CSV table of C-alpha atoms in Angstrom, one decimal:
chain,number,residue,atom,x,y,z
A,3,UNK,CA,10.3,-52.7,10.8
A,4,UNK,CA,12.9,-50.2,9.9
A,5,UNK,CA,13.2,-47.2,11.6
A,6,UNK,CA,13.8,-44.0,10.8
A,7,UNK,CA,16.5,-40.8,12.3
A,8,UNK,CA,15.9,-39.5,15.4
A,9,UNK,CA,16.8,-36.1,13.2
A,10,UNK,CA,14.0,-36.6,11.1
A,11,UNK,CA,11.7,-37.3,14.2
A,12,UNK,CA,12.8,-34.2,15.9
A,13,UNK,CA,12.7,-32.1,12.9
A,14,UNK,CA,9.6,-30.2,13.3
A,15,UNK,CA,7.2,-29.3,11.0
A,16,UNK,CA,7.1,-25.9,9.0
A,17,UNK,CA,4.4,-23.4,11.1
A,18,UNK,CA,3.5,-21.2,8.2
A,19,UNK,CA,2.3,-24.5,6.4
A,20,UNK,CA,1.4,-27.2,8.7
A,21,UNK,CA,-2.4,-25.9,8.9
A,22,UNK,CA,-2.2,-26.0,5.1
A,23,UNK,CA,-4.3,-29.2,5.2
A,24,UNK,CA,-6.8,-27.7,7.7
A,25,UNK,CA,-7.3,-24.4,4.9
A,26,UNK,CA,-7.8,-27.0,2.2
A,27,UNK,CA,-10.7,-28.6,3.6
A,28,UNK,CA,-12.3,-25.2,4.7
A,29,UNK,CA,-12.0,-23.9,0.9
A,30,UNK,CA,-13.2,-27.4,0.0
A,31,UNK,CA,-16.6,-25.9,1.6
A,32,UNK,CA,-17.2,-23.2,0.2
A,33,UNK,CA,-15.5,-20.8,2.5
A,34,UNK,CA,-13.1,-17.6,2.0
A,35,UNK,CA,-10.0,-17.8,3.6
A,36,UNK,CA,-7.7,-14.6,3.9
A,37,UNK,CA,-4.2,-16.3,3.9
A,38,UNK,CA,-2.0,-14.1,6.3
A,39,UNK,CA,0.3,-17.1,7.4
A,40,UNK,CA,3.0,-17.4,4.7
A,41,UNK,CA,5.0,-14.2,3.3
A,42,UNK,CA,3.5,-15.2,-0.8
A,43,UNK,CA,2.9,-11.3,-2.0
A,44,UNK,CA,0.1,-10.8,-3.8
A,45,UNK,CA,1.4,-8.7,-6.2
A,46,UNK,CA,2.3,-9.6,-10.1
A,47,UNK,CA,5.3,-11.4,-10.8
A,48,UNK,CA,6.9,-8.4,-13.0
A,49,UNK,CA,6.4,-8.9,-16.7
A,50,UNK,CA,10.7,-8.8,-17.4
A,51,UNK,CA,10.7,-12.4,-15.7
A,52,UNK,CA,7.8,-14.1,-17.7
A,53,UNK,CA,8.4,-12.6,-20.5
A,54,UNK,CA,11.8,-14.4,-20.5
A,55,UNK,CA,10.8,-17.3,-19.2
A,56,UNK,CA,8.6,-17.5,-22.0
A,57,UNK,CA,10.6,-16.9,-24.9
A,58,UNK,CA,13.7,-19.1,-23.4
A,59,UNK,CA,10.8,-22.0,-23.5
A,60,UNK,CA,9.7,-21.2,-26.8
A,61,UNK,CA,13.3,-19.9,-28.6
A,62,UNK,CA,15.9,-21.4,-26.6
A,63,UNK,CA,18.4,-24.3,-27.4
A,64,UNK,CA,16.6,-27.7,-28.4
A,65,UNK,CA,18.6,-29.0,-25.7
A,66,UNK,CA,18.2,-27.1,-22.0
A,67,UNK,CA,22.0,-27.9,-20.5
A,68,UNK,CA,22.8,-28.0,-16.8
A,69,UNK,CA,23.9,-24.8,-15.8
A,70,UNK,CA,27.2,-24.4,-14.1
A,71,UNK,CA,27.0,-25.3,-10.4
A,72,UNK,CA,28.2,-22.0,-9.2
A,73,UNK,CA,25.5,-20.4,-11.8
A,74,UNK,CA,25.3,-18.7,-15.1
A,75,UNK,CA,28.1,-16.4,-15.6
A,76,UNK,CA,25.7,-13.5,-17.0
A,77,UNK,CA,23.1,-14.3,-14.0
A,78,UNK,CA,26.1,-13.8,-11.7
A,79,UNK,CA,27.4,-10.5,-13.1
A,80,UNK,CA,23.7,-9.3,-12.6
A,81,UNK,CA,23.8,-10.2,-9.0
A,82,UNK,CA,27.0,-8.5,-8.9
A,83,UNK,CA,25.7,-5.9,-10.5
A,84,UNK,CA,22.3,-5.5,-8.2
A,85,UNK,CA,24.5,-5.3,-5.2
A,86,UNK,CA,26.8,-2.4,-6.4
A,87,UNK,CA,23.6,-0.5,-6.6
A,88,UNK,CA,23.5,-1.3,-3.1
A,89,UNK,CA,26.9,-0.4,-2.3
A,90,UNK,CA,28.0,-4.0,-1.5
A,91,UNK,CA,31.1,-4.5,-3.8
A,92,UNK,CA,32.0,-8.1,-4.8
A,93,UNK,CA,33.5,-10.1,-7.0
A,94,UNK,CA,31.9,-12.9,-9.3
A,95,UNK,CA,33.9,-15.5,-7.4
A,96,UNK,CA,32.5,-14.1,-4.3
A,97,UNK,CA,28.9,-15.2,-5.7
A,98,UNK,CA,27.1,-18.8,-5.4
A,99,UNK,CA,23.4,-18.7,-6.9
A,100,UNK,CA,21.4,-21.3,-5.0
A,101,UNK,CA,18.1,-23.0,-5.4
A,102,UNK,CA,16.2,-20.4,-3.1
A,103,UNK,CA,17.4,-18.8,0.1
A,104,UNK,CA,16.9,-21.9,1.9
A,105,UNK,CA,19.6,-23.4,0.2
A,106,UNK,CA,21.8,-20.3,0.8
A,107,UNK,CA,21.1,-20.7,4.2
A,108,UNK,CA,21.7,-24.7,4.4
A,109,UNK,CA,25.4,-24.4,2.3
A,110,UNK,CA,26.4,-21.5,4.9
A,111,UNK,CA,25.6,-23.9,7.7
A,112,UNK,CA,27.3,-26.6,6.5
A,113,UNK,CA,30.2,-24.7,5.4
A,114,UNK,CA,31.0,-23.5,9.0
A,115,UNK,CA,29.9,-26.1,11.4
A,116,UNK,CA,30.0,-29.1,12.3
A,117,UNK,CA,27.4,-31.4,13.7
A,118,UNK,CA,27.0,-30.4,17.6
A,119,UNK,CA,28.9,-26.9,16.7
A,120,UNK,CA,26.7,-23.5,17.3
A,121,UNK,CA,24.9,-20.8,16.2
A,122,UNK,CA,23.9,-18.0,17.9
A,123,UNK,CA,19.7,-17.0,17.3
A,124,UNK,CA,17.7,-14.2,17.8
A,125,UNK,CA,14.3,-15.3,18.8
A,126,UNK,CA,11.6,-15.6,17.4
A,127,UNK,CA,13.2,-16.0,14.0
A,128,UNK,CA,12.3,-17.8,11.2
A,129,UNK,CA,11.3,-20.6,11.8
A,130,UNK,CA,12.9,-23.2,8.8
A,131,UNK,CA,16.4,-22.1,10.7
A,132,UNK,CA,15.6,-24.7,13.3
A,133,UNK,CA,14.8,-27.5,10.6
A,134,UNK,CA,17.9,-26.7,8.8
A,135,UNK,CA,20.2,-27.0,11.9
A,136,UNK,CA,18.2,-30.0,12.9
A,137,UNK,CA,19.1,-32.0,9.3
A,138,UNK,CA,22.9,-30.9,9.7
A,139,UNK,CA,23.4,-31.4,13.3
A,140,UNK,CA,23.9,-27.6,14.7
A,141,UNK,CA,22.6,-26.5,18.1
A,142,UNK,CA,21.1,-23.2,17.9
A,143,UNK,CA,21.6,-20.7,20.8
A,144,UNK,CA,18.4,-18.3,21.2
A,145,UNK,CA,18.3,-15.0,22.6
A,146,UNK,CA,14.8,-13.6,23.6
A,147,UNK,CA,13.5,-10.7,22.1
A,148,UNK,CA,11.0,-8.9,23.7
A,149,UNK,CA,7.8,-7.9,22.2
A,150,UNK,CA,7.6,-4.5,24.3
A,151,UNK,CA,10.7,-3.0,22.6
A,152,UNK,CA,9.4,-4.5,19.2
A,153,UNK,CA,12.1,-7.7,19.2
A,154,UNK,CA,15.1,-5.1,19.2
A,155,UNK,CA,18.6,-6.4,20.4
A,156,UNK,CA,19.3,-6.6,24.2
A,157,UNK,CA,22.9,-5.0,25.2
A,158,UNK,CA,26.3,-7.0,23.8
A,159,UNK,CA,26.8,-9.1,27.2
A,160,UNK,CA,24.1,-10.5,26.6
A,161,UNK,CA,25.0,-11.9,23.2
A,162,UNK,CA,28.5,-12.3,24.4
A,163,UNK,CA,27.5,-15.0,27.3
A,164,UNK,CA,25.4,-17.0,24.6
A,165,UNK,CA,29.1,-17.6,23.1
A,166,UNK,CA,30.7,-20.9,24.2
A,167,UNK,CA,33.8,-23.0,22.6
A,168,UNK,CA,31.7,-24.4,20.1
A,169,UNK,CA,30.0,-21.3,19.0
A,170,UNK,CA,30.4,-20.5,15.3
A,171,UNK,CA,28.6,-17.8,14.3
A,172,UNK,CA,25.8,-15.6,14.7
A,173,UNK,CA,23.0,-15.5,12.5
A,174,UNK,CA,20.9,-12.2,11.5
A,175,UNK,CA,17.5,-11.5,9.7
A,176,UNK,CA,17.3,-7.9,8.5
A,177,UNK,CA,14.9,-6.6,8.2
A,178,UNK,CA,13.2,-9.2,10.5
A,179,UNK,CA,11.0,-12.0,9.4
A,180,UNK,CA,8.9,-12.8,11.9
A,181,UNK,CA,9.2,-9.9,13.7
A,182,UNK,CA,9.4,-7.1,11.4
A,183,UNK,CA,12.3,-5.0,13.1
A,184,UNK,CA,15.2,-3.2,11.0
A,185,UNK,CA,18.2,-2.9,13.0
A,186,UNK,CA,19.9,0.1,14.0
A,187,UNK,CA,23.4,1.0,12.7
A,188,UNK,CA,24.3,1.0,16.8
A,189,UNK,CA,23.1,-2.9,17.0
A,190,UNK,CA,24.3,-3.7,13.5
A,191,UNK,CA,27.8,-2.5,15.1
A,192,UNK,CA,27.2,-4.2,18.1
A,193,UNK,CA,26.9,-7.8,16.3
A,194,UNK,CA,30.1,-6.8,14.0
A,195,UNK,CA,32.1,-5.8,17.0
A,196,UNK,CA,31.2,-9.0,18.6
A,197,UNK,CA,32.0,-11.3,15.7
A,198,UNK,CA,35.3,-9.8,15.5
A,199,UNK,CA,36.4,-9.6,18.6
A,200,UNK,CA,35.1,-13.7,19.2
A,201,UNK,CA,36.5,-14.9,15.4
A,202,UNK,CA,32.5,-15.6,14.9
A,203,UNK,CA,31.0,-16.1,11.1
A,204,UNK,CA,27.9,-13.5,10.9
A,205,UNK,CA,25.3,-15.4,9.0
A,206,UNK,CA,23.6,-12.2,6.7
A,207,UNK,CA,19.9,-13.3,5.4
A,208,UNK,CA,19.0,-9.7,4.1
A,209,UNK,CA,16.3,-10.8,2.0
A,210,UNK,CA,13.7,-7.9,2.9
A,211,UNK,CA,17.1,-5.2,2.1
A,212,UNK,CA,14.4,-3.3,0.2
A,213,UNK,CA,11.6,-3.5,2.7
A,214,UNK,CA,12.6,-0.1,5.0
A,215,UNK,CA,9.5,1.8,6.1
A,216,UNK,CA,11.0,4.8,7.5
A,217,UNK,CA,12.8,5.8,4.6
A,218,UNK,CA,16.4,4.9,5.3
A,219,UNK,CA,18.8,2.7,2.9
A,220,UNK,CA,19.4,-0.7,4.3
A,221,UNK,CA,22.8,-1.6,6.1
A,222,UNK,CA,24.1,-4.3,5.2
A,223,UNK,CA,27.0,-6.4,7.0
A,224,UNK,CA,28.9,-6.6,4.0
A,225,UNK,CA,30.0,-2.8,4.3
A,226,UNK,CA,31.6,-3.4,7.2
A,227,UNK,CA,35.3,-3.8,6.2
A,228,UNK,CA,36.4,-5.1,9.2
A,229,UNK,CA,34.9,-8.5,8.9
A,230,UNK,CA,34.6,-8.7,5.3
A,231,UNK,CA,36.0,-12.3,5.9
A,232,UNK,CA,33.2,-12.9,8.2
A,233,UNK,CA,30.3,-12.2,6.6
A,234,UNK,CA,28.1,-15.1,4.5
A,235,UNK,CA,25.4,-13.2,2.9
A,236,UNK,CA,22.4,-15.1,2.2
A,237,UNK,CA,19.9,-13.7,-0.2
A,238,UNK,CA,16.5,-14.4,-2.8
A,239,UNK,CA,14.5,-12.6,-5.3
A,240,UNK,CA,11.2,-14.7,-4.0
A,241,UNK,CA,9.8,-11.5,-2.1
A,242,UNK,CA,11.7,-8.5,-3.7
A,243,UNK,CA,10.7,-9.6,-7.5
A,244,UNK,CA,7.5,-11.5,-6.4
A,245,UNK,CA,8.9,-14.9,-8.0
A,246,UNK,CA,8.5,-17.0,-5.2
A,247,UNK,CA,8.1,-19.9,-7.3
A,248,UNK,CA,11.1,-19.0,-9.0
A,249,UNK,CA,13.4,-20.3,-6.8
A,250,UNK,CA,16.4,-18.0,-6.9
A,251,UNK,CA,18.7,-17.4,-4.4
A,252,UNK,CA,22.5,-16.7,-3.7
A,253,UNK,CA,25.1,-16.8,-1.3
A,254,UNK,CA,27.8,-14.6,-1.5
A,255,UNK,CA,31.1,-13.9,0.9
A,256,UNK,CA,34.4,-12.5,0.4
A,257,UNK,CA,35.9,-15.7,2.4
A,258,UNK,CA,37.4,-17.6,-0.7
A,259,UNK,CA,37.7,-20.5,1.7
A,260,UNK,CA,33.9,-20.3,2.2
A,261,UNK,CA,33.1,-20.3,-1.6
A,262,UNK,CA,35.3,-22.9,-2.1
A,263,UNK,CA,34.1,-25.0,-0.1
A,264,UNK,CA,30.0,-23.9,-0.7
A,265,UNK,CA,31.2,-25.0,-4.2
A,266,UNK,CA,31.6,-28.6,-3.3
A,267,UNK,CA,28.1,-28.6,-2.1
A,268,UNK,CA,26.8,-26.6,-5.2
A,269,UNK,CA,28.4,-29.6,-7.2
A,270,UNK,CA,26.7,-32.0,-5.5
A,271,UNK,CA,23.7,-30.9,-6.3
A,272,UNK,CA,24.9,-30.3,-10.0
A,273,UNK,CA,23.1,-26.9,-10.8
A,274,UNK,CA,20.0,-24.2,-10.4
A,275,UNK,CA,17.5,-24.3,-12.8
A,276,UNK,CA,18.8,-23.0,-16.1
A,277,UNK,CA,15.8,-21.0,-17.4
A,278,UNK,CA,15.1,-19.5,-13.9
A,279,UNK,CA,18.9,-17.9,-13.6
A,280,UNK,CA,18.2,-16.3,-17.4
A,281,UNK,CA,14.9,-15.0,-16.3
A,282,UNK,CA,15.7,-12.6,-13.2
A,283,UNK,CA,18.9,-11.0,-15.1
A,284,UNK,CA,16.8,-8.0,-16.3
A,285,UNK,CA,15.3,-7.0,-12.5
A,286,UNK,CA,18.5,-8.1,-11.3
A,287,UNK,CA,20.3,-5.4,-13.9
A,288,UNK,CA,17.4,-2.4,-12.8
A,289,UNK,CA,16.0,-3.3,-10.0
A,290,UNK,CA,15.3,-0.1,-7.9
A,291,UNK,CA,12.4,1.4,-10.2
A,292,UNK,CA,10.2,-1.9,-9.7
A,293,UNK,CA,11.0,-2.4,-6.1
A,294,UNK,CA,10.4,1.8,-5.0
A,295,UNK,CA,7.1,0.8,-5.7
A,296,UNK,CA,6.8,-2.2,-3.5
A,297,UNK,CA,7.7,-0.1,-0.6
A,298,UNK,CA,4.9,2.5,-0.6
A,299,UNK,CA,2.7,-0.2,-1.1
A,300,UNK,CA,3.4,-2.6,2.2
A,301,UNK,CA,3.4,1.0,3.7
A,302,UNK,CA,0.2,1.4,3.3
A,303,UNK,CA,-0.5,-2.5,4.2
A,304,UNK,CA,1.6,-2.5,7.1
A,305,UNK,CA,-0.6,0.4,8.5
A,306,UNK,CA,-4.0,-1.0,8.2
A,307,UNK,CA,-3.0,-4.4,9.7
A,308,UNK,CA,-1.1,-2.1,12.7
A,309,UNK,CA,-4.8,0.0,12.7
A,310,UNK,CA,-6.7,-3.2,12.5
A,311,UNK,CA,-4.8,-5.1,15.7
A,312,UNK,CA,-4.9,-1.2,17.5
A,313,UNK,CA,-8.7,-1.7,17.6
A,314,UNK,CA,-8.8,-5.5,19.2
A,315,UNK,CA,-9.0,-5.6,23.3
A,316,UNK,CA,-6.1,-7.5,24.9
A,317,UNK,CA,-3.5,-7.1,21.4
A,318,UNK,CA,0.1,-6.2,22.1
A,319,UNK,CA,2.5,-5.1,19.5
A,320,UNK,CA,4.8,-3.0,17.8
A,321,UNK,CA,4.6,-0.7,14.7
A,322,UNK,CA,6.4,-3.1,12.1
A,323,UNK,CA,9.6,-1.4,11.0
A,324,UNK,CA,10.1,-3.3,7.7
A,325,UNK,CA,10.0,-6.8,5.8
A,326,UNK,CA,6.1,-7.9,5.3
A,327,UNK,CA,5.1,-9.3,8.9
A,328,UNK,CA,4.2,-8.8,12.3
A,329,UNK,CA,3.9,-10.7,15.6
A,330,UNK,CA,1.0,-9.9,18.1
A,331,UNK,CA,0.2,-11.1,21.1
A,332,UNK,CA,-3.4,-11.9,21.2
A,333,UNK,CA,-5.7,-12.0,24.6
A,334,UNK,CA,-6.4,-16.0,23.7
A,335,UNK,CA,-4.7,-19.0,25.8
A,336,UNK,CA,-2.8,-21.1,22.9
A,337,UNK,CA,-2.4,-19.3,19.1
A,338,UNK,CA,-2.1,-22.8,18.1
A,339,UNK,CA,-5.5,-23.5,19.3
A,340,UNK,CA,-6.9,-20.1,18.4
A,341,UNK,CA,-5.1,-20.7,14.1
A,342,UNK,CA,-6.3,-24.2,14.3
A,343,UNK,CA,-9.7,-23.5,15.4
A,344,UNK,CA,-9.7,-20.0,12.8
A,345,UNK,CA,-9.7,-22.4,9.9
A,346,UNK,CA,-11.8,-25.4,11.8
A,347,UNK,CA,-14.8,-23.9,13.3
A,348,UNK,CA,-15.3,-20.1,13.0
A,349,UNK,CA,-17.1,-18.5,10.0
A,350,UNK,CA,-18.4,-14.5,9.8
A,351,UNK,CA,-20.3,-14.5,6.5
A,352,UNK,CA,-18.8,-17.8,5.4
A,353,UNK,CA,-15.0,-16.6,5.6
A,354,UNK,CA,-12.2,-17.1,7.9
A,355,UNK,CA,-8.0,-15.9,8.6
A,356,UNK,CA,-5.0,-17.9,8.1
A,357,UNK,CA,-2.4,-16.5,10.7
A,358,UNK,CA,0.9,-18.4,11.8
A,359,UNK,CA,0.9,-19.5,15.6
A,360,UNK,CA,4.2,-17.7,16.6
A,361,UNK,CA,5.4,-20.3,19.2
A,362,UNK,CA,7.2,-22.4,16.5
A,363,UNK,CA,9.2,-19.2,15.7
A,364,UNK,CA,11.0,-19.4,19.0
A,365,UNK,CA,13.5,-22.4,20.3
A,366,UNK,CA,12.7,-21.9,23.8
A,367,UNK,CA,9.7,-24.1,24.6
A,368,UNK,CA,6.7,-22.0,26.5
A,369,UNK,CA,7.6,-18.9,24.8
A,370,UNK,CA,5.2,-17.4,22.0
A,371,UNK,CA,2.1,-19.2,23.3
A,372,UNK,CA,-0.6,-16.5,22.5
A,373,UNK,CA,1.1,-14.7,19.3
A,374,UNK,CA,0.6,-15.0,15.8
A,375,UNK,CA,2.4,-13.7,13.0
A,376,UNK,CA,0.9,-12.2,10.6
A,377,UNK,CA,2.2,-11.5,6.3
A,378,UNK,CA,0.4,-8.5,5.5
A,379,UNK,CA,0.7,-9.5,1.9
A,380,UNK,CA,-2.5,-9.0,0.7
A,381,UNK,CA,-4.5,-5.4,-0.6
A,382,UNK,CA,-5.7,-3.2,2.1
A,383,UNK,CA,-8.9,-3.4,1.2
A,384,UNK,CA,-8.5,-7.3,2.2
A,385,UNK,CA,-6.1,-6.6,5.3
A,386,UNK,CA,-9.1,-4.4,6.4
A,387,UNK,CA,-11.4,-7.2,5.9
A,388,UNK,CA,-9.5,-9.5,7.6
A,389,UNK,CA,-8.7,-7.4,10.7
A,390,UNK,CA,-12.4,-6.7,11.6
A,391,UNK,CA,-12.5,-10.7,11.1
A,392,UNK,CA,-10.0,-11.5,13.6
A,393,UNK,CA,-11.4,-9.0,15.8
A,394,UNK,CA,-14.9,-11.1,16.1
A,395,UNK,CA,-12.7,-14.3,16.4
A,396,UNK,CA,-10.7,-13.2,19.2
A,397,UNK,CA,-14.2,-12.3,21.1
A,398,UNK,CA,-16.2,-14.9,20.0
A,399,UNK,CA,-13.1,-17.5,20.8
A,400,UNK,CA,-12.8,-15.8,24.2
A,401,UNK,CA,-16.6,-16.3,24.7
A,402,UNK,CA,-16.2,-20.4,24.7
């Protein structure tokens, strides 16, 4: 018999959707389930995308071409144009539109290491990083958060003795998924002073840049002149648009060596999705009116989940500073155990919760054992349900 990679059989399996199959069966029987364990907003997909989707389908060419591999020149200008709104100046050739963030993320990887080269982590972090780095070969290098500051960044020597001979860049989620932190402008400048000073790439996935809860614009890494050559910024329109079955992404740097070489890649895999690209240029072209919105709404939803875990015995955590999530700790011996037997066993008037157990979202093994994340990406009229639902889980599961 054949057998397969040991990277395959290392590569782990996604958290947010390997209790997919456990939810199916509950639903199967009849029972509500409040999914909280994958960032899917619940909000419409705005009417500018299918409304072009629809008439591309239904007026566009007879034949749908490939696209260019680097993407449609008018989708590019309006990702060019979407980040000037944001102050982050580049150039069409400084742009790559990717199938999703993910392969953003992949293309960046590839680009600067290779295999048994490093990247430096911030754990927990999301949690398809580790998959990624497992398919190409890349050791990641985690830092520990801590959950009693809310995941901010420890001081720079500790970041600094992470970084060995083989250590390529650093990669950075702000705002945070999992943890839901934004980073200061002090540890922004701590990571940019670092990367310069150590000739590191800084890996920039800023997909939440809108997601700020405390009213202040987003800083990106791309303003930082200094190591303009140095940042990859890796982006979506999945949560800010509320396509995530669009599949859009980009990667964008000012390191023509970078693109060139991303381009290779892009080739290989001939092109994005033609009708997709066309759809997103209108949000792309005026996106701050649609996505103000979205922010005083996961306001709101960030506070009744925060409320909600407040009122549960035993909880730790911080007040989510932006993106859609947060990480609890919960009084319970194993949140595998606990999300496993959520979807399994308990019912309070026929309906359960769908968290994310939160060890997968760290690379150090032992760490994360009793939190769950949690996508506060429903209405807060369901958040409130489903709080006082995990509340009677935690106490009944505790009773066993």
């Amino acid at each position: 018999m054949p057998q397969i990679s040991n990277r395959a059989e290392l590569a782990p399996f996604s958290p947010i959707r390997k209790l997919v199959p456990l939810a199916r069966k509950a639903k199967k029987q009849g029972v509500e389930i409040f999914y909280l364990n994958i960032g899917q907003p619940d909000f419409e997909t705005p009417c500018a995308i299918k409304k072009s989707l629809c008439q591309y389908q239904k007026c566009g060419p007879e034949n749908i071409p490939y696209a260019p591999s680097e993407g449609i020149y008018d989708a590019i200008l309006a990702w060019q144009k979407y980040y000037k709104d944001y102050n982050i100046k580049v150039n069409p050739e400084d742009i790559i539109i990717t199938t999703g963030g993910s392969e953003a993320i992949i293309f960046s990887m590839a680009v600067i290491c290779d295999p048994r080269d490093e990247i430096i982590v911030f754990e927990p972090f999301y949690a398809n990083y580790k998959t990624y780095a497992k398919f190409l070969g890349i050791k990641l290098l985690p830092i520990t958060l801590s959950i009693k500051n809310g995941f901010h960044l420890p001081e720079a020597k500790k970041i600094i003795s992470k970084i060995t001979k083989k250590t390529k860049a650093i990669l950075v989620c702000n705002p945070s998924n999992p943890a839901g932190i934004v980073l200061s402008k002090k540890e922004i400048k701590t990571i940019v002073r670092i990367a310069k000073r150590y000739k590191l790439f800084i890996l920039a996935d800023e997909v939440y840049r809108e997601f700020i809860f405390n009213g202040e614009e987003h800083i990106s890494f791309m303003h930082f002149s200094e190591v303009k050559n140095q940042v990859i910024l890796l982006d979506s329109v999945s949560k800010r648009f509320n396509a995530c079955g669009v599949r859009i992404g980009v990667l964008v740097s000012k390191n023509k060596k970078v693109m060139q070489n991303a381009l290779k890649f892009a080739q290989a895999r001939l092109s994005v999705a033609t009708t997709e690209q066309k759809a997103i240029i209108p949000l792309l072209l005026n996106s701050r009116p649609y996505t103000k919105k979205l922010i005083a709404q996961y306001r709101k939803r960030r506070d009744v989940v925060f409320e909600g875990l407040k009122n549960i015995p035993g909880v730790v955590c911080q007040k989510p500073e932006g993106a859609f999530y947060v990480i609890a700790k919960l009084p319970i011996d194993s949140s595998e155990k606990f999300c496993r037997w959520l979807l399994e066993k308990f019912r309070y008037k026929n309906k359960t919760v769908f968290l994310a157990p939160a060890s997968d979202f760290y690379m150090t093994p032992g760490l994360g054992r009793s939190e769950a994340r949690i996508a506060y990406v429903l209405n807060e009229k369901k958040l409130a349900e489903a709080m006082k639902i995990l509340k009677r889980a935690v106490l009944e599961y505790n009773k066993q």
